Short mmCIF file of C-alpha atoms (C1' of nucleotides) in Angstrom, two decimals:
data_model
loop_
_atom_site.label_atom_id
_atom_site.label_comp_id
_atom_site.label_asym_id
_atom_site.label_seq_id
_atom_site.Cartn_x
_atom_site.Cartn_y
_atom_site.Cartn_z
CA MET U 847 -10.37 -1.94 -10.95
CA PRO U 848 -11.63 -1.16 -7.51
CA GLU U 849 -9.56 1.44 -5.68
CA LEU U 850 -10.36 3.36 -2.50
CA PRO U 851 -13.58 5.06 -3.76
CA GLU U 852 -14.99 1.85 -5.20
CA VAL U 853 -14.22 -0.19 -2.09
CA GLU U 854 -15.67 2.60 0.07
CA THR U 855 -18.87 2.52 -2.01
CA ILE U 856 -19.19 -1.23 -1.59
CA LYS U 857 -18.49 -0.93 2.13
CA GLU U 858 -21.28 1.58 2.68
CA GLU U 859 -23.77 -0.50 0.78
CA LEU U 860 -22.85 -3.74 2.52
CA ASN U 861 -23.38 -2.03 5.85
CA ARG U 862 -26.90 -1.17 4.78
CA ARG U 863 -27.60 -4.65 3.49
CA ILE U 864 -25.82 -7.32 5.51
CA LYS U 865 -24.88 -5.75 8.83
CA GLY U 866 -26.53 -7.77 11.60
CA LYS U 867 -27.18 -10.78 9.39
CA ARG U 868 -25.92 -14.22 10.34
CA ILE U 869 -24.11 -16.63 8.06
CA ALA U 870 -26.22 -19.68 7.25
CA GLY U 871 -23.86 -21.35 4.83
CA VAL U 872 -21.10 -20.95 2.29
CA LYS U 873 -20.92 -22.38 -1.19
CA ALA U 874 -17.55 -22.50 -2.96
CA LEU U 875 -17.53 -22.63 -6.74
CA TRP U 876 -13.77 -22.06 -6.72
CA SER U 877 -12.23 -22.39 -3.27
CA GLY U 878 -8.82 -20.99 -4.22
CA ILE U 879 -10.00 -17.50 -3.37
CA VAL U 880 -10.13 -18.49 0.33
CA LYS U 881 -6.61 -18.52 1.70
CA ILE U 882 -7.18 -21.05 4.50
CA PRO U 883 -8.58 -24.59 4.13
CA LEU U 884 -12.21 -24.23 3.09
CA LYS U 885 -13.63 -26.53 5.77
CA LYS U 886 -11.80 -24.62 8.46
CA PHE U 887 -13.09 -21.34 7.02
CA ILE U 888 -16.68 -22.48 6.88
CA GLY U 889 -16.51 -24.04 10.35
CA ALA U 890 -15.17 -20.82 11.82
CA ILE U 891 -17.75 -18.47 10.32
CA MET U 892 -20.89 -20.61 10.37
CA ASP U 893 -23.71 -18.99 12.33
CA ALA U 894 -21.62 -15.88 13.08
CA GLU U 895 -23.14 -12.42 12.97
CA ILE U 896 -21.75 -9.75 10.63
CA MET U 897 -20.97 -6.91 13.04
CA GLY U 898 -20.31 -4.41 10.27
CA VAL U 899 -18.12 -3.72 7.27
CA GLU U 900 -15.07 -1.45 7.36
CA ARG U 901 -12.38 -0.49 4.87
CA ARG U 902 -8.61 -0.31 5.20
CA ALA U 903 -6.77 0.67 2.00
CA LYS U 904 -8.60 -1.41 -0.63
CA ILE U 905 -9.41 -4.19 1.81
CA LEU U 906 -12.91 -4.87 3.10
CA VAL U 907 -12.81 -5.75 6.78
CA MET U 908 -15.76 -7.68 8.16
CA PRO U 909 -15.66 -8.33 11.91
CA LEU U 910 -17.86 -11.21 13.05
CA GLY U 911 -19.58 -11.66 16.38
CA ASN U 912 -17.44 -14.70 17.23
CA GLY U 913 -14.01 -13.08 17.46
CA PHE U 914 -12.96 -13.64 13.87
CA THR U 915 -12.68 -11.08 11.11
CA ILE U 916 -13.04 -11.71 7.39
CA LEU U 917 -10.70 -9.73 5.10
CA MET U 918 -11.58 -9.45 1.42
CA HIS U 919 -9.48 -7.91 -1.35
CA LEU U 920 -11.03 -7.48 -4.81
CA LYS U 921 -7.70 -6.92 -6.59
CA MET U 922 -8.40 -6.22 -10.28
CA THR U 923 -11.67 -7.89 -11.16
CA GLY U 924 -13.34 -8.85 -7.89
CA GLN U 925 -16.99 -7.95 -7.31
CA LEU U 926 -19.14 -8.30 -4.21
CA ILE U 927 -22.83 -8.36 -4.95
CA TYR U 928 -25.64 -8.69 -2.46
CA ASP U 929 -28.60 -10.53 -3.96
CA PRO U 930 -31.81 -10.78 -1.91
CA ARG U 931 -33.23 -13.56 -4.07
CA PHE U 932 -31.06 -16.31 -2.62
CA THR U 933 -32.36 -18.55 0.13
CA PRO U 934 -30.27 -20.85 2.38
CA PRO U 935 -28.90 -24.00 0.68
CA ALA U 936 -31.48 -26.30 2.25
CA GLY U 937 -34.33 -24.55 0.52
CA GLY U 938 -32.38 -23.14 -2.42
CA GLN U 939 -34.03 -24.67 -5.44
CA ASP U 940 -33.57 -21.43 -7.38
CA LEU U 941 -29.83 -21.36 -6.77
CA ARG U 942 -28.81 -23.09 -9.97
CA LYS U 943 -31.04 -20.86 -12.06
CA ILE U 944 -29.80 -17.59 -10.58
CA LEU U 945 -26.17 -18.64 -10.97
CA GLN U 946 -26.71 -19.06 -14.69
CA GLU U 947 -27.20 -15.32 -15.07
CA PRO U 948 -24.28 -13.62 -16.87
CA LYS U 949 -23.37 -11.49 -13.86
CA TYR U 950 -22.59 -14.66 -11.92
CA LYS U 951 -20.47 -16.31 -14.60
CA TYR U 952 -17.37 -15.78 -12.43
CA ALA U 953 -18.99 -16.42 -9.04
CA ARG U 954 -16.38 -18.00 -6.77
CA ILE U 955 -17.82 -17.93 -3.24
CA ILE U 956 -21.36 -17.39 -1.98
CA PHE U 957 -22.22 -16.47 1.61
CA PHE U 958 -25.83 -17.31 2.45
CA PHE U 959 -27.58 -15.51 5.27
CA ILE U 960 -30.14 -16.75 7.76
CA GLY U 961 -33.56 -15.65 6.60
CA LYS U 962 -32.73 -14.69 3.05
CA GLY U 963 -30.15 -13.10 0.83
CA ALA U 964 -26.60 -13.92 -0.17
CA LEU U 965 -23.31 -12.18 -0.83
CA ILE U 966 -21.69 -13.34 -4.05
CA PHE U 967 -17.97 -12.88 -4.56
CA ASN U 968 -17.23 -12.80 -8.30
CA ASP U 969 -13.69 -12.71 -9.64
CA LEU U 970 -12.78 -13.21 -13.26
CA ARG U 971 -8.97 -13.16 -12.86
CA LYS U 972 -8.84 -15.13 -9.59
CA PHE U 973 -6.40 -12.65 -8.03
CA ALA U 974 -8.79 -11.64 -5.27
CA TYR U 975 -8.64 -13.17 -1.81
CA ILE U 976 -10.62 -13.92 1.31
CA LYS U 977 -8.72 -14.31 4.57
CA LEU U 978 -9.88 -15.09 8.08
CA ILE U 979 -8.01 -13.75 11.08
CA PRO U 980 -8.64 -13.49 14.82
CA SER U 981 -10.06 -10.00 15.34
CA GLY U 982 -7.32 -9.29 17.87
CA ASN U 983 -4.65 -9.64 15.18
CA ILE U 984 -6.09 -6.95 12.96
CA ASN U 985 -3.32 -4.46 13.59
CA ASP U 986 -0.60 -6.98 12.77
CA ILE U 987 -2.16 -7.58 9.35
CA ILE U 988 -3.48 -4.20 8.24
CA GLY U 989 -2.07 -1.78 10.80
CA LYS U 990 0.13 1.17 9.95
CA GLU U 991 3.28 -0.92 10.04
CA LYS U 992 2.04 -2.73 6.96
CA LEU U 993 0.06 -0.09 5.08
CA GLY U 994 0.43 3.63 4.57
CA PRO U 995 -1.93 6.23 6.07
CA GLU U 996 -5.53 6.55 4.91
CA PRO U 997 -5.57 9.66 2.68
CA LEU U 998 -9.08 10.76 3.68
CA THR U 999 -8.72 10.73 7.45
CA PRO U 1000 -8.15 14.08 9.19
CA ASP U 1001 -4.70 13.04 10.39
CA PHE U 1002 -3.50 12.86 6.79
CA THR U 1003 -2.50 16.50 6.84
CA LEU U 1004 -0.60 18.60 4.32
CA GLU U 1005 2.38 18.45 6.66
CA LYS U 1006 2.22 14.67 6.74
CA PHE U 1007 2.03 14.50 2.94
CA LYS U 1008 5.01 16.83 2.59
CA SER U 1009 7.04 14.73 4.99
CA ILE U 1010 6.25 11.64 2.88
CA LEU U 1011 7.47 13.43 -0.25
CA LYS U 1012 10.64 14.39 1.60
CA LYS U 1013 11.27 10.84 2.71
CA TYR U 1014 11.19 9.44 -0.82
CA PRO U 1015 12.69 12.22 -2.97
CA LYS U 1016 13.71 9.93 -5.82
CA ARG U 1017 10.41 8.13 -6.28
CA ARG U 1018 8.37 9.22 -9.26
CA ILE U 1019 5.24 10.91 -7.95
CA LYS U 1020 2.68 8.62 -9.57
CA GLN U 1021 4.40 5.53 -8.24
CA LEU U 1022 4.68 7.09 -4.81
CA LEU U 1023 0.96 7.93 -4.78
CA MET U 1024 -0.02 4.36 -5.66
CA ASP U 1025 2.41 2.55 -3.36
CA PRO U 1026 0.22 0.94 -0.67
CA VAL U 1027 3.03 1.03 1.87
CA ILE U 1028 3.37 4.81 1.46
CA ILE U 1029 -0.29 5.89 1.07
CA ALA U 1030 -3.25 3.49 1.27
CA GLY U 1031 -5.92 2.97 -1.35
CA ILE U 1032 -4.78 4.93 -4.42
CA GLY U 1033 -4.34 2.83 -7.57
CA ASN U 1034 -3.57 3.33 -11.22
CA ILE U 1035 -6.66 5.34 -12.15
CA TYR U 1036 -6.73 7.87 -9.33
CA SER U 1037 -2.96 8.41 -9.26
CA ASP U 1038 -3.14 9.55 -12.91
CA GLU U 1039 -6.17 11.74 -12.19
CA ILE U 1040 -4.50 13.32 -9.15
CA CYS U 1041 -1.36 14.12 -11.17
CA PHE U 1042 -3.49 15.71 -13.88
CA TYR U 1043 -5.44 17.74 -11.34
CA ALA U 1044 -2.19 19.03 -9.88
CA GLY U 1045 -0.64 19.67 -13.30
CA VAL U 1046 2.28 17.41 -12.44
CA LEU U 1047 3.96 14.90 -14.72
CA PRO U 1048 3.61 11.35 -13.34
CA VAL U 1049 7.36 10.77 -13.82
CA LYS U 1050 8.35 13.79 -11.73
CA PRO U 1051 10.54 12.81 -8.77
CA ALA U 1052 8.90 13.73 -5.46
CA GLY U 1053 11.96 15.73 -4.47
CA LYS U 1054 11.70 18.01 -7.48
CA LEU U 1055 8.15 19.22 -6.93
CA SER U 1056 7.56 22.91 -6.33
CA ASN U 1057 5.76 23.92 -3.19
CA SER U 1058 2.60 24.77 -5.08
CA GLN U 1059 2.70 21.41 -6.87
CA ARG U 1060 2.97 19.65 -3.53
CA GLU U 1061 -0.05 21.56 -2.26
CA ARG U 1062 -2.07 20.92 -5.42
CA LEU U 1063 -1.31 17.19 -5.21
CA TYR U 1064 -2.51 17.11 -1.60
CA ASP U 1065 -5.62 18.99 -2.58
CA GLY U 1066 -6.21 16.62 -5.50
CA ILE U 1067 -5.91 13.51 -3.37
CA LYS U 1068 -8.71 14.67 -1.09
CA LYS U 1069 -10.94 16.26 -3.73
CA ILE U 1070 -10.75 13.54 -6.36
CA LEU U 1071 -11.21 10.64 -3.96
CA LEU U 1072 -14.17 12.36 -2.27
CA ARG U 1073 -15.80 13.24 -5.58
CA ALA U 1074 -15.33 9.68 -6.81
CA ILE U 1075 -17.00 8.31 -3.67
CA GLU U 1076 -19.85 10.77 -4.23
CA LEU U 1077 -20.34 9.33 -7.73
CA ARG U 1078 -20.03 5.74 -6.45
CA GLY U 1079 -16.71 5.00 -8.13
CA SER U 1080 -15.40 4.53 -11.65
CA SER U 1081 -16.57 1.60 -13.73
CA VAL U 1082 -13.62 1.01 -15.97
CA ASP U 1083 -13.16 -2.70 -16.58
CA ASN U 1084 -15.82 -4.51 -14.66
CA TYR U 1085 -16.35 -2.61 -11.42
CA VAL U 1086 -19.87 -2.63 -10.03
CA ASP U 1087 -21.17 -1.77 -6.58
CA ALA U 1088 -22.81 -4.19 -4.17
CA SER U 1089 -26.10 -3.95 -6.08
CA GLY U 1090 -24.39 -4.73 -9.37
CA LYS U 1091 -24.64 -1.09 -10.55
CA LYS U 1092 -21.89 0.86 -12.28
CA GLY U 1093 -20.21 3.96 -10.85
CA ASP U 1094 -20.43 7.37 -12.50
CA TYR U 1095 -16.95 8.78 -11.98
CA VAL U 1096 -15.85 7.47 -15.41
CA LYS U 1097 -17.60 10.53 -16.83
CA GLU U 1098 -15.24 12.77 -14.88
CA LEU U 1099 -12.01 10.97 -15.73
CA LYS U 1100 -9.68 13.48 -17.36
CA VAL U 1101 -6.76 11.35 -18.54
CA TYR U 1102 -7.16 7.71 -17.58
CA ASP U 1103 -7.74 5.49 -20.64
CA ARG U 1104 -7.86 8.56 -22.93
CA GLU U 1105 -4.70 7.92 -24.98
CA GLY U 1106 -4.69 9.98 -28.20
CA GLU U 1107 -7.68 12.09 -27.14
CA SER U 1108 -7.67 15.84 -26.56
CA CYS U 1109 -6.72 17.24 -23.19
CA PHE U 1110 -9.69 18.86 -21.39
CA ARG U 1111 -7.54 21.74 -20.18
CA CYS U 1112 -5.24 22.68 -23.07
CA PRO U 1113 -4.67 21.87 -26.77
CA GLY U 1114 -2.48 18.87 -25.86
CA ILE U 1115 -3.09 15.19 -26.63
CA VAL U 1116 -3.22 12.63 -23.84
CA LYS U 1117 -0.25 10.31 -23.92
CA ARG U 1118 0.30 6.85 -22.50
CA ILE U 1119 3.57 5.56 -21.15
CA LYS U 1120 4.67 2.58 -19.08
CA LEU U 1121 5.68 3.33 -15.54
CA GLY U 1122 6.87 0.40 -13.47
CA GLY U 1123 5.04 -1.94 -15.82
CA ARG U 1124 1.75 -0.04 -15.51
CA SER U 1125 0.02 2.23 -18.00
CA SER U 1126 0.17 5.88 -17.10
CA TYR U 1127 -1.88 8.57 -18.85
CA PHE U 1128 -1.07 12.27 -18.82
CA CYS U 1129 -1.04 15.44 -20.89
CA PRO U 1130 2.56 16.26 -21.83
CA ARG U 1131 1.58 19.87 -22.57
CA CYS U 1132 -0.02 21.05 -19.34
CA GLN U 1133 1.51 18.68 -16.80
CA LYS U 1134 4.98 19.86 -15.81
"C1'" DT K 39 -0.29 -16.29 -29.21
"C1'" DA K 40 1.19 -12.10 -27.00
"C1'" DT K 41 -0.49 -8.82 -24.02
"C1'" DA K 42 -2.79 -6.45 -20.27
"C1'" DT K 43 -3.80 -6.04 -15.47
"C1'" DT K 44 -2.45 -5.37 -9.34
"C1'" DG K 45 -0.33 -6.22 -4.90
"C1'" DT K 46 3.35 -8.50 -3.10
"C1'" DT K 47 7.79 -10.27 -2.78
"C1'" DA K 48 12.53 -11.24 -3.96
"C1'" DC K 49 16.64 -9.44 -5.26
"C1'" DA K 50 20.39 -6.39 -6.82
"C1'" DC K 51 22.44 -2.05 -6.27
"C1'" DC K 52 23.94 2.26 -4.09
"C1'" DT B 1203 20.44 0.23 6.80
"C1'" DG B 1204 17.04 1.57 3.89
"C1'" DG B 1205 15.70 3.85 -0.43
"C1'" DT B 1206 15.29 2.52 -5.18
"C1'" DG B 1207 14.31 -0.06 -9.47
"C1'" DT B 1208 13.21 -4.27 -11.82
"C1'" DA B 1209 11.16 -8.63 -12.48
"C1'" DA B 1210 8.29 -12.40 -11.42
"C1'" DC B 1211 3.94 -14.40 -9.98
"C1'" DA B 1212 -1.06 -15.28 -9.42
"C1'" DA B 1213 -5.07 -16.36 -13.96
"C1'" DT B 1214 -7.79 -15.36 -17.93
"C1'" DA B 1215 -10.02 -12.82 -21.78
"C1'" DT B 1216 -9.24 -10.71 -25.96
#
DNA sequence: TATATTGTTACACC
DNA sequence: TGGTGTAACAATAT
């Protein structure tokens, strides 16, 4: 499940690998992932240069040289893998063979680049999407009216976080942390890890947090997300980076997916509950 | 076959 | 009005 650190990892790698390349062709194995008519999509991006890759919340933002921008969301099981072995469709006799590899079993869309190489969008669950928008409309789609602040930018200050908590005093803290309209990019895994770091129960209403809990949560947001980026994300489920490699933050997960196991901080046992339909893991002994 | 999963939206309620 | 909570939906593996 790619969240902010995983998408950030993919973003950095794509910048190293496909920035400056031009799109030579697109092959759709399942066109439903593209949210505009496929022919229109292909027509609009053909021959365009990839100007770079950015991230907003969990969305990859790829401005093109022709005034359009591609938006890609991996949702639960999306993967974006750059593979240098592919050649443009005209000369792609190896295409069929490569696509038979297990890692491409759920390949949905392939972007071929002029010269060589391709970007393969895999998605088992088919929840992921690709959208194309005029670059000028970017703020209407992913601006701060639509999505909460980026938690790692300098303007996400302790004061700002406290004012958010004040605005939604009845929301349970885990659900507040993972609400994309309130704060961008934090999902099920990191919200649990941040609550554990802060020693706060995920069900605690934001308005009932002590001052030191509020500060520890703020601290945890920054520290845990940065550390996870450093380790190239968490590979629970099927997450891999743009080279198809797993992330190492799973080794540092303290509560997520550890139901019934011992707490790393106290003699408690990690518990799982349902919160808004999602699994939530925490230690009932040391989280208050 | 029932269940698990996320972002988004619709809707009811206060 | 806007904060809040719940449910439904997309699709598929296990």
